């Protein structure tokens, strides 16, 4: 999927249908004098319903769909005939979609399961026909209820990527390269910062035809939680990951310091992120000889409060062990 096709934020206006009005009809038929009230009920207005679809990975199909309107309910008629219900409008969304009220910014609900349906705008109820109001005192009511008006609101759809493993790191840490090596994804790779502008997803194939999903999140910089760089906008995608895989290049000035900065940015954005399982990967380790690896390991064993591993995506070093470790973490 290209960067331009990844859409994770959409605003739209939704409108349900009016309920049909009840009928105030009086029965008229040859040889039946004063047949009495027989007005039917109005039909229900159509709902606007969001439905989870696991085959969707982005909100691009809704990018230019700014208005969604359901059908109006039909009016009741004679013979106690109920009007037809208005047509419901279904909006398919990917799993992990958060729905907000745009005016109050409150979260209405989240779609997380295949086929899950939630009403975002409820259709108006149909009015009752005049036959409901017949009694011993008022035997010929000539009135009926109007239908309940439609409901409309402005909503915001936010996609939080559902992935088993999320790659976290500074720009140029090797996240996109690792994703391209472990999966069939083709993220953009270049030697400048912020090459990745949108999250990329890939499926990592494991033994016995098993697999798990890995997400490459755009690089985080110090101050991302305050909106610097691209990190703040995409930090929400990390919330849905089961495991956070921190990538720190072997040529970093201070591996422990970089890890602590990344950890602090996640804490400032959402402290609950630190409850997730974490694992540190020292990437680009093909640049290190055994002596340097030993020195770095001594420092990490002492100061790093997380398990770690040396890998090289380009030289294909340590990748099988990494997949084994991640699979074990996901299934423990």
PDB file of C-alpha atoms in Angstrom, residues 177-315:
ATOM      1  CA  UNK A 177      14.389  -2.181   6.312  1.00  0.00           C
ATOM      2  CA  UNK A 178      13.508  -4.774   8.959  1.00  0.00           C
ATOM      3  CA  UNK A 179       9.874  -4.801   7.831  1.00  0.00           C
ATOM      4  CA  UNK A 180      10.884  -5.251   4.189  1.00  0.00           C
ATOM      5  CA  UNK A 181      13.150  -8.186   5.074  1.00  0.00           C
ATOM      6  CA  UNK A 182      10.738 -10.014   7.386  1.00  0.00           C
ATOM      7  CA  UNK A 183       7.587  -9.448   5.312  1.00  0.00           C
ATOM      8  CA  UNK A 184       6.461  -8.847   1.737  1.00  0.00           C
ATOM      9  CA  UNK A 185       5.774  -5.181   2.468  1.00  0.00           C
ATOM     10  CA  UNK A 186       7.595  -2.639   0.308  1.00  0.00           C
ATOM     11  CA  UNK A 187       8.047   0.457   2.477  1.00  0.00           C
ATOM     12  CA  UNK A 188      10.000   3.420   1.166  1.00  0.00           C
ATOM     13  CA  UNK A 189      13.642   3.229   2.281  1.00  0.00           C
ATOM     14  CA  UNK A 190      16.132   6.091   1.965  1.00  0.00           C
ATOM     15  CA  UNK A 191      19.059   7.617   3.855  1.00  0.00           C
ATOM     16  CA  UNK A 192      17.229  10.690   5.159  1.00  0.00           C
ATOM     17  CA  UNK A 193      15.012  11.235   8.186  1.00  0.00           C
ATOM     18  CA  UNK A 194      11.254  10.736   8.114  1.00  0.00           C
ATOM     19  CA  UNK A 195      11.343   8.570   4.999  1.00  0.00           C
ATOM     20  CA  UNK A 196       8.300   6.784   6.410  1.00  0.00           C
ATOM     21  CA  UNK A 197       5.379   9.205   6.521  1.00  0.00           C
ATOM     22  CA  UNK A 198       2.586   6.670   7.062  1.00  0.00           C
ATOM     23  CA  UNK A 199       2.426   3.397   9.020  1.00  0.00           C
ATOM     24  CA  UNK A 200       3.222   0.273   7.007  1.00  0.00           C
ATOM     25  CA  UNK A 201       1.892  -3.186   7.768  1.00  0.00           C
ATOM     26  CA  UNK A 202       3.378  -6.548   6.903  1.00  0.00           C
ATOM     27  CA  UNK A 203       2.701 -10.190   7.725  1.00  0.00           C
ATOM     28  CA  UNK A 204       5.655 -12.117   9.141  1.00  0.00           C
ATOM     29  CA  UNK A 205       5.546 -15.766   8.101  1.00  0.00           C
ATOM     30  CA  UNK A 206       6.538 -18.203  10.818  1.00  0.00           C
ATOM     31  CA  UNK A 207       6.956 -21.950  11.090  1.00  0.00           C
ATOM     32  CA  UNK A 208       4.104 -24.364  10.321  1.00  0.00           C
ATOM     33  CA  UNK A 209       2.241 -21.798   8.207  1.00  0.00           C
ATOM     34  CA  UNK A 210       1.722 -19.500  11.184  1.00  0.00           C
ATOM     35  CA  UNK A 211       2.136 -15.742  11.032  1.00  0.00           C
ATOM     36  CA  UNK A 212       1.827 -12.455  12.905  1.00  0.00           C
ATOM     37  CA  UNK A 213       1.366  -8.813  11.879  1.00  0.00           C
ATOM     38  CA  UNK A 214       4.136  -6.239  12.185  1.00  0.00           C
ATOM     39  CA  UNK A 215       3.662  -2.461  11.876  1.00  0.00           C
ATOM     40  CA  UNK A 216       6.321   0.091  10.961  1.00  0.00           C
ATOM     41  CA  UNK A 217       5.441   3.357  12.733  1.00  0.00           C
ATOM     42  CA  UNK A 218       6.955   6.666  11.499  1.00  0.00           C
ATOM     43  CA  UNK A 219      10.026   7.731  13.454  1.00  0.00           C
ATOM     44  CA  UNK A 220       9.606   9.290  16.883  1.00  0.00           C
ATOM     45  CA  UNK A 221      11.795  12.180  17.986  1.00  0.00           C
ATOM     46  CA  UNK A 222      12.304  13.771  21.370  1.00  0.00           C
ATOM     47  CA  UNK A 223       9.299  15.991  22.041  1.00  0.00           C
ATOM     48  CA  UNK A 224       6.911  13.935  19.908  1.00  0.00           C
ATOM     49  CA  UNK A 225       4.337  13.886  22.721  1.00  0.00           C
ATOM     50  CA  UNK A 226       4.179  17.698  22.422  1.00  0.00           C
ATOM     51  CA  UNK A 227       3.605  17.491  18.683  1.00  0.00           C
ATOM     52  CA  UNK A 228       7.150  17.747  17.336  1.00  0.00           C
ATOM     53  CA  UNK A 229       7.963  15.843  14.181  1.00  0.00           C
ATOM     54  CA  UNK A 230       5.451  13.232  13.008  1.00  0.00           C
ATOM     55  CA  UNK A 231       5.369  11.137  16.165  1.00  0.00           C
ATOM     56  CA  UNK A 232       2.392  12.678  17.969  1.00  0.00           C
ATOM     57  CA  UNK A 233       0.061  12.081  15.046  1.00  0.00           C
ATOM     58  CA  UNK A 234       1.020   8.422  14.731  1.00  0.00           C
ATOM     59  CA  UNK A 235       1.635   7.496  18.366  1.00  0.00           C
ATOM     60  CA  UNK A 236      -1.987   6.352  18.583  1.00  0.00           C
ATOM     61  CA  UNK A 237      -1.191   3.430  16.262  1.00  0.00           C
ATOM     62  CA  UNK A 238       1.171   2.014  18.892  1.00  0.00           C
ATOM     63  CA  UNK A 239      -1.718   1.763  21.390  1.00  0.00           C
ATOM     64  CA  UNK A 240      -3.108  -1.284  19.564  1.00  0.00           C
ATOM     65  CA  UNK A 241       0.165  -3.253  19.368  1.00  0.00           C
ATOM     66  CA  UNK A 242       0.674  -6.250  21.629  1.00  0.00           C
ATOM     67  CA  UNK A 243       4.475  -5.959  21.675  1.00  0.00           C
ATOM     68  CA  UNK A 244       6.618  -2.856  21.254  1.00  0.00           C
ATOM     69  CA  UNK A 245       9.866  -3.645  19.444  1.00  0.00           C
ATOM     70  CA  UNK A 246      12.362  -0.827  20.025  1.00  0.00           C
ATOM     71  CA  UNK A 247      14.963  -0.457  17.269  1.00  0.00           C
ATOM     72  CA  UNK A 248      18.161   1.398  18.107  1.00  0.00           C
ATOM     73  CA  UNK A 249      21.046   1.476  15.603  1.00  0.00           C
ATOM     74  CA  UNK A 250      24.416   0.123  16.694  1.00  0.00           C
ATOM     75  CA  UNK A 251      26.105   3.395  15.735  1.00  0.00           C
ATOM     76  CA  UNK A 252      23.976   5.422  18.183  1.00  0.00           C
ATOM     77  CA  UNK A 253      25.996   7.570  20.583  1.00  0.00           C
ATOM     78  CA  UNK A 254      24.203   6.139  23.607  1.00  0.00           C
ATOM     79  CA  UNK A 255      21.865   3.174  23.125  1.00  0.00           C
ATOM     80  CA  UNK A 256      20.503   3.314  26.683  1.00  0.00           C
ATOM     81  CA  UNK A 257      19.784   7.048  26.425  1.00  0.00           C
ATOM     82  CA  UNK A 258      17.918   6.621  23.131  1.00  0.00           C
ATOM     83  CA  UNK A 259      15.809   3.848  24.635  1.00  0.00           C
ATOM     84  CA  UNK A 260      14.965   6.013  27.652  1.00  0.00           C
ATOM     85  CA  UNK A 261      13.951   8.940  25.413  1.00  0.00           C
ATOM     86  CA  UNK A 262      11.622   6.707  23.403  1.00  0.00           C
ATOM     87  CA  UNK A 263      10.216   5.202  26.580  1.00  0.00           C
ATOM     88  CA  UNK A 264       9.631   8.682  28.028  1.00  0.00           C
ATOM     89  CA  UNK A 265       7.774   9.866  24.913  1.00  0.00           C
ATOM     90  CA  UNK A 266       5.406   6.898  25.156  1.00  0.00           C
ATOM     91  CA  UNK A 267       4.885   7.554  28.863  1.00  0.00           C
ATOM     92  CA  UNK A 268       4.048  11.218  28.265  1.00  0.00           C
ATOM     93  CA  UNK A 269       1.613  10.356  25.500  1.00  0.00           C
ATOM     94  CA  UNK A 270      -0.126   7.518  27.355  1.00  0.00           C
ATOM     95  CA  UNK A 271       1.336   5.906  30.505  1.00  0.00           C
ATOM     96  CA  UNK A 272      -0.589   2.693  29.796  1.00  0.00           C
ATOM     97  CA  UNK A 273       1.706   2.029  26.823  1.00  0.00           C
ATOM     98  CA  UNK A 274       4.467   1.054  29.233  1.00  0.00           C
ATOM     99  CA  UNK A 275       2.322  -1.844  30.446  1.00  0.00           C
ATOM    100  CA  UNK A 276       2.905  -3.549  27.103  1.00  0.00           C
ATOM    101  CA  UNK A 277       5.662  -6.079  26.575  1.00  0.00           C
ATOM    102  CA  UNK A 278       8.838  -4.491  25.246  1.00  0.00           C
ATOM    103  CA  UNK A 279      11.912  -5.822  23.520  1.00  0.00           C
ATOM    104  CA  UNK A 280      14.994  -3.962  22.293  1.00  0.00           C
ATOM    105  CA  UNK A 281      16.794  -4.707  19.049  1.00  0.00           C
ATOM    106  CA  UNK A 282      20.218  -3.244  18.303  1.00  0.00           C
ATOM    107  CA  UNK A 283      20.026  -2.894  14.517  1.00  0.00           C
ATOM    108  CA  UNK A 284      22.824  -2.493  11.951  1.00  0.00           C
ATOM    109  CA  UNK A 285      24.999  -4.725  14.138  1.00  0.00           C
ATOM    110  CA  UNK A 286      26.926  -5.988  11.111  1.00  0.00           C
ATOM    111  CA  UNK A 287      29.077  -2.888  11.691  1.00  0.00           C
ATOM    112  CA  UNK A 288      30.254  -4.319  15.023  1.00  0.00           C
ATOM    113  CA  UNK A 289      32.981  -6.871  15.598  1.00  0.00           C
ATOM    114  CA  UNK A 290      32.830  -9.360  18.463  1.00  0.00           C
ATOM    115  CA  UNK A 291      34.853  -7.130  20.785  1.00  0.00           C
ATOM    116  CA  UNK A 292      32.525  -4.131  20.319  1.00  0.00           C
ATOM    117  CA  UNK A 293      29.455  -6.334  20.767  1.00  0.00           C
ATOM    118  CA  UNK A 294      30.883  -7.613  24.030  1.00  0.00           C
ATOM    119  CA  UNK A 295      31.541  -4.068  25.286  1.00  0.00           C
ATOM    120  CA  UNK A 296      28.050  -2.897  24.338  1.00  0.00           C
ATOM    121  CA  UNK A 297      26.495  -5.989  25.913  1.00  0.00           C
ATOM    122  CA  UNK A 298      28.272  -5.255  29.188  1.00  0.00           C
ATOM    123  CA  UNK A 299      26.792  -1.734  29.226  1.00  0.00           C
ATOM    124  CA  UNK A 300      23.297  -2.918  28.259  1.00  0.00           C
ATOM    125  CA  UNK A 301      23.273  -5.707  30.853  1.00  0.00           C
ATOM    126  CA  UNK A 302      24.036  -3.113  33.495  1.00  0.00           C
ATOM    127  CA  UNK A 303      21.887  -0.117  32.480  1.00  0.00           C
ATOM    128  CA  UNK A 304      19.114  -1.294  30.113  1.00  0.00           C
ATOM    129  CA  UNK A 305      15.909  -2.338  31.872  1.00  0.00           C
ATOM    130  CA  UNK A 306      14.744  -4.549  28.998  1.00  0.00           C
ATOM    131  CA  UNK A 307      15.787  -7.672  27.120  1.00  0.00           C
ATOM    132  CA  UNK A 308      17.734  -7.051  23.918  1.00  0.00           C
ATOM    133  CA  UNK A 309      19.222  -8.699  20.846  1.00  0.00           C
ATOM    134  CA  UNK A 310      21.700  -7.791  18.095  1.00  0.00           C
ATOM    135  CA  UNK A 311      20.476  -8.063  14.502  1.00  0.00           C
ATOM    136  CA  UNK A 312      21.313  -6.889  11.012  1.00  0.00           C
ATOM    137  CA  UNK A 313      18.529  -6.698   8.443  1.00  0.00           C
ATOM    138  CA  UNK A 314      20.894  -6.177   5.528  1.00  0.00           C
ATOM    139  CA  UNK A 315      23.261  -9.013   6.503  1.00  0.00           C
TER     140      UNK A 315
END
